[in-house]
Amino acid sequence: MSKICIVLATYNGEKYLPQMLDSLCAQTRKADTIIAVDDGSKDSTLEILESYKDRLPLQITTFEKNCGHRAAFSKCLEIASTQTGDEDFIALADHDDIWLPQKLALLEKAIEEPVDGTKPDLVFGDANVIDGEGNLVEESWRKIENIQEHLSLKALLTGFTNVTGCLVLFRASLLKQVLPIPQGVPVHDQWITLCAAANNGYKAIKEPVIQYRIHGNNAIGQGSSHTWNHRLNVNLQWSTTILATDFYKRLPEDYQKFLQEYIRYLKKRLGKNFVFSYLPWLIKNAKALYPHLHHFYQFVPRILFGVVGVPFATRFMGRK
């Protein structure tokens, strides 16, 4: 029988961690292993983790100093890779959410159901949204964030993502491609999703699997305070990081050429007032570049704005 390994990153989580761990105890499909990496907490997080070792199959590793969300999960996955086989599954967990009792059972069932004859490498569910006090805010995280159930591989290559790590279950066999997580990857779940999409694919289920907590101290959460200019630079970092990986070498040639052209486009847009020569390319690749749009009248203004460079937009259009 396949095992499920939960990887949990914690940091100063004493306020919410007991509720999270209680929800792991309440799973109808119990985890076989829980690997927790604490990212240098200064509160009672470690003591709380230790207190649950008689109720959960917990293994605890600690960082002496705070290294960040991405580093903690990377360490979790490295440990998991030594304790799981290709037939096993990995679930990602944050310390401040509450898992619904059927989460692991639902996701395990879904990942074993073939899509077009192939079992996916990753599945993800929806979430109820709660506030810092545990009050229900919204029934569907996917609905309020306008999250699509599927994005094309080209869209994922440009930096779009639709998968939140705490909602997923993926095959441990995927760790061979995921690890080591490249330094230029902003968040681990984005990279895991990309690897799954390029391998045996991924799919969404409609059921909520957690209560996703949105509060002022989320490491990664709702919305973004980043400027448009900053997001373009993040996308450039993401795409150039992919270009330097073995993952890129495994992509089909047409995807490699698309990524190369996308990088050239970003660099020119960041440095020039206009990039009119890219208009045909933008039209041809509109569905990958603007996957959140669905109607012709939505595409036209976005494509036209797509030829406007950062220098002009910031100086004359008030874009930041």
Short mmCIF file of N, CA and C in Angstrom, two decimals, residues 130-252:
data_model
loop_
_atom_site.label_atom_id
_atom_site.label_comp_id
_atom_site.label_asym_id
_atom_site.label_seq_id
_atom_site.Cartn_x
_atom_site.Cartn_y
_atom_site.Cartn_z
N ILE A 130 -10.75 31.20 5.87
CA ILE A 130 -11.07 31.67 7.21
C ILE A 130 -10.14 32.83 7.57
N ASP A 131 -10.56 33.62 8.56
CA ASP A 131 -9.72 34.73 9.01
C ASP A 131 -8.84 34.28 10.17
N GLY A 132 -8.14 35.23 10.75
CA GLY A 132 -7.22 34.92 11.83
C GLY A 132 -7.86 34.30 13.04
N GLU A 133 -9.16 34.54 13.21
CA GLU A 133 -9.89 33.99 14.37
C GLU A 133 -10.63 32.71 14.04
N GLY A 134 -10.48 32.23 12.80
CA GLY A 134 -11.14 30.99 12.41
C GLY A 134 -12.54 31.15 11.86
N ASN A 135 -12.97 32.40 11.65
CA ASN A 135 -14.31 32.64 11.10
C ASN A 135 -14.31 32.41 9.59
N LEU A 136 -15.36 31.78 9.09
CA LEU A 136 -15.47 31.53 7.66
C LEU A 136 -15.66 32.84 6.92
N VAL A 137 -14.81 33.10 5.93
CA VAL A 137 -14.87 34.31 5.13
C VAL A 137 -15.51 34.02 3.77
N GLU A 138 -15.06 32.95 3.13
CA GLU A 138 -15.57 32.56 1.82
C GLU A 138 -15.59 31.04 1.73
N GLU A 139 -16.55 30.53 0.96
CA GLU A 139 -16.65 29.08 0.77
C GLU A 139 -15.57 28.54 -0.16
N SER A 140 -15.13 29.38 -1.13
CA SER A 140 -14.23 28.89 -2.15
C SER A 140 -13.07 29.85 -2.40
N TRP A 141 -11.86 29.44 -2.05
CA TRP A 141 -10.65 30.18 -2.38
C TRP A 141 -10.49 30.31 -3.90
N ARG A 142 -10.81 29.25 -4.60
CA ARG A 142 -10.66 29.24 -6.06
C ARG A 142 -11.56 30.29 -6.70
N LYS A 143 -12.75 30.46 -6.16
CA LYS A 143 -13.71 31.41 -6.73
C LYS A 143 -13.29 32.84 -6.47
N ILE A 144 -12.91 33.18 -5.23
CA ILE A 144 -12.62 34.58 -4.93
C ILE A 144 -11.30 35.04 -5.57
N GLU A 145 -10.40 34.10 -5.82
CA GLU A 145 -9.13 34.45 -6.46
C GLU A 145 -9.15 34.22 -7.97
N ASN A 146 -10.31 33.78 -8.48
CA ASN A 146 -10.47 33.51 -9.92
C ASN A 146 -9.38 32.55 -10.40
N ILE A 147 -9.20 31.47 -9.67
CA ILE A 147 -8.16 30.49 -9.97
C ILE A 147 -8.70 29.46 -10.95
N GLN A 148 -7.99 29.28 -12.04
CA GLN A 148 -8.38 28.29 -13.04
C GLN A 148 -7.98 26.90 -12.60
N GLU A 149 -8.77 25.92 -13.01
CA GLU A 149 -8.48 24.55 -12.63
C GLU A 149 -7.30 23.98 -13.42
N HIS A 150 -7.01 24.56 -14.57
CA HIS A 150 -5.88 24.07 -15.35
C HIS A 150 -5.24 25.19 -16.14
N LEU A 151 -3.92 25.20 -16.19
CA LEU A 151 -3.16 26.12 -17.02
C LEU A 151 -2.28 25.29 -17.95
N SER A 152 -2.06 25.79 -19.16
CA SER A 152 -1.20 25.09 -20.10
C SER A 152 0.25 25.15 -19.63
N LEU A 153 1.07 24.26 -20.16
CA LEU A 153 2.49 24.26 -19.81
C LEU A 153 3.14 25.58 -20.22
N LYS A 154 2.74 26.14 -21.36
CA LYS A 154 3.32 27.42 -21.78
C LYS A 154 2.96 28.52 -20.79
N ALA A 155 1.74 28.54 -20.30
CA ALA A 155 1.35 29.55 -19.32
C ALA A 155 2.16 29.41 -18.04
N LEU A 156 2.40 28.18 -17.61
CA LEU A 156 3.20 27.95 -16.42
C LEU A 156 4.64 28.40 -16.63
N LEU A 157 5.15 28.24 -17.84
CA LEU A 157 6.51 28.66 -18.14
C LEU A 157 6.68 30.18 -18.02
N THR A 158 5.60 30.93 -18.24
CA THR A 158 5.70 32.39 -18.17
C THR A 158 5.60 32.92 -16.75
N GLY A 159 5.29 32.06 -15.78
CA GLY A 159 5.20 32.51 -14.39
C GLY A 159 3.82 32.46 -13.80
N PHE A 160 2.80 32.16 -14.61
CA PHE A 160 1.47 31.97 -14.04
C PHE A 160 1.46 30.70 -13.19
N THR A 161 0.67 30.70 -12.14
CA THR A 161 0.49 29.49 -11.35
C THR A 161 -0.93 29.46 -10.81
N ASN A 162 -1.48 28.29 -10.67
CA ASN A 162 -2.85 28.16 -10.17
C ASN A 162 -2.95 27.18 -9.00
N VAL A 163 -1.82 26.73 -8.52
CA VAL A 163 -1.80 25.70 -7.48
C VAL A 163 -1.17 26.25 -6.20
N THR A 164 -1.89 26.13 -5.10
CA THR A 164 -1.38 26.52 -3.79
C THR A 164 -0.93 25.26 -3.06
N GLY A 165 0.30 25.27 -2.55
CA GLY A 165 0.92 24.06 -2.04
C GLY A 165 0.12 23.32 -0.99
N CYS A 166 -0.52 24.03 -0.09
CA CYS A 166 -1.25 23.37 1.00
C CYS A 166 -2.49 22.62 0.53
N LEU A 167 -2.80 22.70 -0.76
CA LEU A 167 -3.98 22.03 -1.32
C LEU A 167 -3.63 20.77 -2.10
N VAL A 168 -2.34 20.41 -2.16
CA VAL A 168 -1.93 19.38 -3.11
C VAL A 168 -1.54 18.06 -2.47
N LEU A 169 -1.57 17.04 -3.33
CA LEU A 169 -0.94 15.76 -3.09
C LEU A 169 -0.22 15.40 -4.38
N PHE A 170 1.06 15.01 -4.29
CA PHE A 170 1.76 14.65 -5.52
C PHE A 170 2.58 13.39 -5.31
N ARG A 171 2.96 12.78 -6.40
CA ARG A 171 3.69 11.52 -6.36
C ARG A 171 5.13 11.75 -5.91
N ALA A 172 5.60 10.90 -5.01
CA ALA A 172 6.98 11.02 -4.55
C ALA A 172 7.97 10.81 -5.68
N SER A 173 7.59 10.08 -6.72
CA SER A 173 8.47 9.88 -7.87
C SER A 173 8.84 11.20 -8.54
N LEU A 174 7.99 12.22 -8.37
CA LEU A 174 8.24 13.52 -8.98
C LEU A 174 9.44 14.23 -8.32
N LEU A 175 9.81 13.81 -7.11
CA LEU A 175 10.92 14.45 -6.42
C LEU A 175 12.23 14.33 -7.19
N LYS A 176 12.35 13.31 -8.03
CA LYS A 176 13.56 13.16 -8.84
C LYS A 176 13.76 14.36 -9.77
N GLN A 177 12.64 14.97 -10.19
CA GLN A 177 12.71 16.14 -11.06
C GLN A 177 12.65 17.45 -10.26
N VAL A 178 11.97 17.42 -9.15
CA VAL A 178 11.78 18.62 -8.34
C VAL A 178 13.06 19.04 -7.63
N LEU A 179 13.81 18.07 -7.12
CA LEU A 179 15.00 18.35 -6.32
C LEU A 179 16.27 18.28 -7.15
N PRO A 180 17.23 19.14 -6.85
CA PRO A 180 17.11 20.27 -5.91
C PRO A 180 16.29 21.41 -6.51
N ILE A 181 15.56 22.12 -5.68
CA ILE A 181 14.77 23.26 -6.15
C ILE A 181 15.73 24.37 -6.56
N PRO A 182 15.66 24.85 -7.78
CA PRO A 182 16.60 25.89 -8.24
C PRO A 182 16.52 27.15 -7.38
N GLN A 183 17.64 27.79 -7.18
CA GLN A 183 17.72 28.97 -6.32
C GLN A 183 16.83 30.11 -6.80
N GLY A 184 16.64 30.25 -8.10
CA GLY A 184 15.86 31.36 -8.63
C GLY A 184 14.37 31.16 -8.60
N VAL A 185 13.90 30.01 -8.11
CA VAL A 185 12.46 29.74 -8.03
C VAL A 185 11.87 30.49 -6.85
N PRO A 186 10.85 31.35 -7.08
CA PRO A 186 10.30 32.15 -5.98
C PRO A 186 9.63 31.32 -4.89
N VAL A 187 8.79 30.35 -5.29
CA VAL A 187 8.08 29.51 -4.32
C VAL A 187 8.11 28.06 -4.79
N HIS A 188 8.20 27.16 -3.83
CA HIS A 188 8.37 25.74 -4.13
C HIS A 188 7.20 25.13 -4.88
N ASP A 189 5.96 25.52 -4.52
CA ASP A 189 4.80 24.87 -5.13
C ASP A 189 4.66 25.21 -6.62
N GLN A 190 5.11 26.39 -7.00
CA GLN A 190 5.11 26.78 -8.41
C GLN A 190 6.02 25.85 -9.23
N TRP A 191 7.18 25.55 -8.69
CA TRP A 191 8.13 24.67 -9.35
C TRP A 191 7.61 23.23 -9.41
N ILE A 192 7.02 22.76 -8.32
CA ILE A 192 6.48 21.40 -8.29
C ILE A 192 5.37 21.24 -9.33
N THR A 193 4.50 22.24 -9.43
CA THR A 193 3.42 22.20 -10.41
C THR A 193 3.96 22.15 -11.83
N LEU A 194 4.97 22.97 -12.12
CA LEU A 194 5.57 22.97 -13.45
C LEU A 194 6.15 21.60 -13.79
N CYS A 195 6.85 20.99 -12.85
CA CYS A 195 7.43 19.67 -13.09
C CYS A 195 6.33 18.63 -13.35
N ALA A 196 5.24 18.71 -12.59
CA ALA A 196 4.14 17.78 -12.79
C ALA A 196 3.48 17.98 -14.16
N ALA A 197 3.28 19.24 -14.54
CA ALA A 197 2.63 19.54 -15.82
C ALA A 197 3.43 19.01 -16.99
N ALA A 198 4.74 19.05 -16.89
CA ALA A 198 5.60 18.60 -17.98
C ALA A 198 5.80 17.09 -17.98
N ASN A 199 5.36 16.43 -16.91
CA ASN A 199 5.54 14.98 -16.80
C ASN A 199 4.23 14.26 -17.13
N ASN A 200 3.48 13.84 -16.14
CA ASN A 200 2.21 13.15 -16.37
C ASN A 200 1.00 14.05 -16.13
N GLY A 201 1.22 15.34 -15.91
CA GLY A 201 0.13 16.28 -15.78
C GLY A 201 -0.39 16.41 -14.36
N TYR A 202 -1.34 17.32 -14.19
CA TYR A 202 -1.95 17.55 -12.90
C TYR A 202 -3.44 17.84 -13.11
N LYS A 203 -4.21 17.74 -12.04
CA LYS A 203 -5.64 18.02 -12.16
C LYS A 203 -6.18 18.59 -10.87
N ALA A 204 -7.33 19.24 -10.98
CA ALA A 204 -8.01 19.82 -9.83
C ALA A 204 -9.24 19.00 -9.48
N ILE A 205 -9.58 18.98 -8.20
CA ILE A 205 -10.89 18.48 -7.77
C ILE A 205 -11.65 19.67 -7.20
N LYS A 206 -12.95 19.58 -7.25
CA LYS A 206 -13.78 20.72 -6.86
C LYS A 206 -13.97 20.84 -5.36
N GLU A 207 -13.79 19.75 -4.63
CA GLU A 207 -14.06 19.75 -3.20
C GLU A 207 -13.03 20.57 -2.42
N PRO A 208 -13.48 21.31 -1.40
CA PRO A 208 -12.52 21.96 -0.48
C PRO A 208 -11.84 20.90 0.37
N VAL A 209 -10.55 21.08 0.62
CA VAL A 209 -9.81 20.11 1.41
C VAL A 209 -9.20 20.71 2.67
N ILE A 210 -9.18 22.04 2.76
CA ILE A 210 -8.68 22.69 3.97
C ILE A 210 -9.49 23.95 4.25
N GLN A 211 -9.30 24.47 5.46
CA GLN A 211 -9.69 25.84 5.77
C GLN A 211 -8.41 26.67 5.69
N TYR A 212 -8.35 27.51 4.67
CA TYR A 212 -7.16 28.29 4.36
C TYR A 212 -7.22 29.61 5.10
N ARG A 213 -6.25 29.80 6.00
CA ARG A 213 -6.31 30.95 6.88
C ARG A 213 -5.59 32.15 6.26
N ILE A 214 -6.31 33.27 6.14
CA ILE A 214 -5.72 34.52 5.66
C ILE A 214 -5.63 35.48 6.85
N HIS A 215 -4.41 35.89 7.16
CA HIS A 215 -4.20 36.81 8.28
C HIS A 215 -2.98 37.66 7.99
N GLY A 216 -2.70 38.57 8.84
CA GLY A 216 -1.65 39.56 8.57
C GLY A 216 -0.25 39.02 8.53
N ASN A 217 -0.03 37.79 9.04
CA ASN A 217 1.33 37.27 9.12
C ASN A 217 1.61 36.13 8.16
N ASN A 218 0.73 35.93 7.15
CA ASN A 218 0.98 34.87 6.19
C ASN A 218 2.32 35.07 5.50
N ALA A 219 3.11 33.99 5.37
CA ALA A 219 4.34 34.06 4.59
C ALA A 219 4.02 34.25 3.13
N ILE A 220 3.00 33.54 2.66
CA ILE A 220 2.51 33.69 1.29
C ILE A 220 1.00 33.61 1.40
N GLY A 221 0.31 34.58 0.86
CA GLY A 221 -1.14 34.56 1.04
C GLY A 221 -1.87 35.28 -0.04
N GLN A 222 -2.99 35.84 0.31
CA GLN A 222 -3.89 36.44 -0.64
C GLN A 222 -3.34 37.75 -1.17
N GLY A 223 -3.53 37.93 -2.47
CA GLY A 223 -3.19 39.20 -3.08
C GLY A 223 -1.69 39.40 -3.22
N SER A 224 -1.32 40.59 -3.70
CA SER A 224 0.08 40.91 -3.91
C SER A 224 0.29 42.40 -3.81
N SER A 225 1.35 42.80 -3.11
CA SER A 225 1.68 44.21 -3.00
C SER A 225 2.73 44.61 -4.03
N HIS A 226 3.14 43.65 -4.87
CA HIS A 226 4.18 43.92 -5.84
C HIS A 226 3.68 44.80 -6.97
N THR A 227 4.54 45.67 -7.45
CA THR A 227 4.21 46.52 -8.58
C THR A 227 4.25 45.72 -9.87
N TRP A 228 3.66 46.33 -10.91
CA TRP A 228 3.67 45.71 -12.24
C TRP A 228 5.10 45.50 -12.72
N ASN A 229 5.95 46.49 -12.55
CA ASN A 229 7.35 46.40 -12.94
C ASN A 229 8.04 45.26 -12.19
N HIS A 230 7.77 45.15 -10.90
CA HIS A 230 8.37 44.09 -10.10
C HIS A 230 7.92 42.72 -10.60
N ARG A 231 6.65 42.58 -10.93
CA ARG A 231 6.14 41.29 -11.40
C ARG A 231 6.81 40.88 -12.70
N LEU A 232 7.06 41.83 -13.59
CA LEU A 232 7.76 41.52 -14.83
C LEU A 232 9.16 40.99 -14.53
N ASN A 233 9.82 41.61 -13.56
CA ASN A 233 11.16 41.15 -13.20
C ASN A 233 11.13 39.78 -12.54
N VAL A 234 10.10 39.50 -11.74
CA VAL A 234 9.96 38.18 -11.13
C VAL A 234 9.74 37.14 -12.22
N ASN A 235 8.90 37.46 -13.21
CA ASN A 235 8.67 36.54 -14.32
C ASN A 235 9.96 36.28 -15.10
N LEU A 236 10.76 37.33 -15.26
CA LEU A 236 12.04 37.18 -15.94
C LEU A 236 12.97 36.27 -15.14
N GLN A 237 13.01 36.47 -13.83
CA GLN A 237 13.83 35.61 -12.98
C GLN A 237 13.38 34.16 -13.08
N TRP A 238 12.08 33.95 -13.03
CA TRP A 238 11.50 32.61 -13.12
C TRP A 238 11.88 31.94 -14.44
N SER A 239 11.68 32.63 -15.55
CA SER A 239 11.91 32.03 -16.86
C SER A 239 13.39 31.80 -17.13
N THR A 240 14.25 32.73 -16.70
CA THR A 240 15.69 32.53 -16.91
C THR A 240 16.23 31.43 -16.00
N THR A 241 15.61 31.26 -14.82
CA THR A 241 15.98 30.15 -13.95
C THR A 241 15.68 28.82 -14.63
N ILE A 242 14.50 28.70 -15.22
CA ILE A 242 14.12 27.47 -15.93
C ILE A 242 15.10 27.19 -17.06
N LEU A 243 15.49 28.23 -17.76
CA LEU A 243 16.39 28.08 -18.90
C LEU A 243 17.71 27.42 -18.51
N ALA A 244 18.13 27.59 -17.28
CA ALA A 244 19.43 27.08 -16.83
C ALA A 244 19.34 25.69 -16.18
N THR A 245 18.16 25.05 -16.23
CA THR A 245 17.96 23.77 -15.55
C THR A 245 17.96 22.60 -16.53
N ASP A 246 18.13 21.40 -15.98
CA ASP A 246 17.96 20.18 -16.78
C ASP A 246 16.51 20.03 -17.22
N PHE A 247 15.59 20.58 -16.44
CA PHE A 247 14.17 20.55 -16.82
C PHE A 247 13.99 21.16 -18.21
N TYR A 248 14.63 22.29 -18.46
CA TYR A 248 14.53 22.95 -19.77
C TYR A 248 14.99 22.04 -20.89
N LYS A 249 16.06 21.30 -20.64
CA LYS A 249 16.61 20.42 -21.68
C LYS A 249 15.64 19.30 -22.05
N ARG A 250 14.74 18.96 -21.13
CA ARG A 250 13.78 17.89 -21.39
C ARG A 250 12.52 18.38 -22.09
N LEU A 251 12.35 19.70 -22.19
CA LEU A 251 11.17 20.23 -22.85
C LEU A 251 11.21 19.97 -24.35
N PRO A 252 10.05 19.77 -24.98
CA PRO A 252 10.01 19.68 -26.44
C PRO A 252 10.57 20.97 -27.07
#
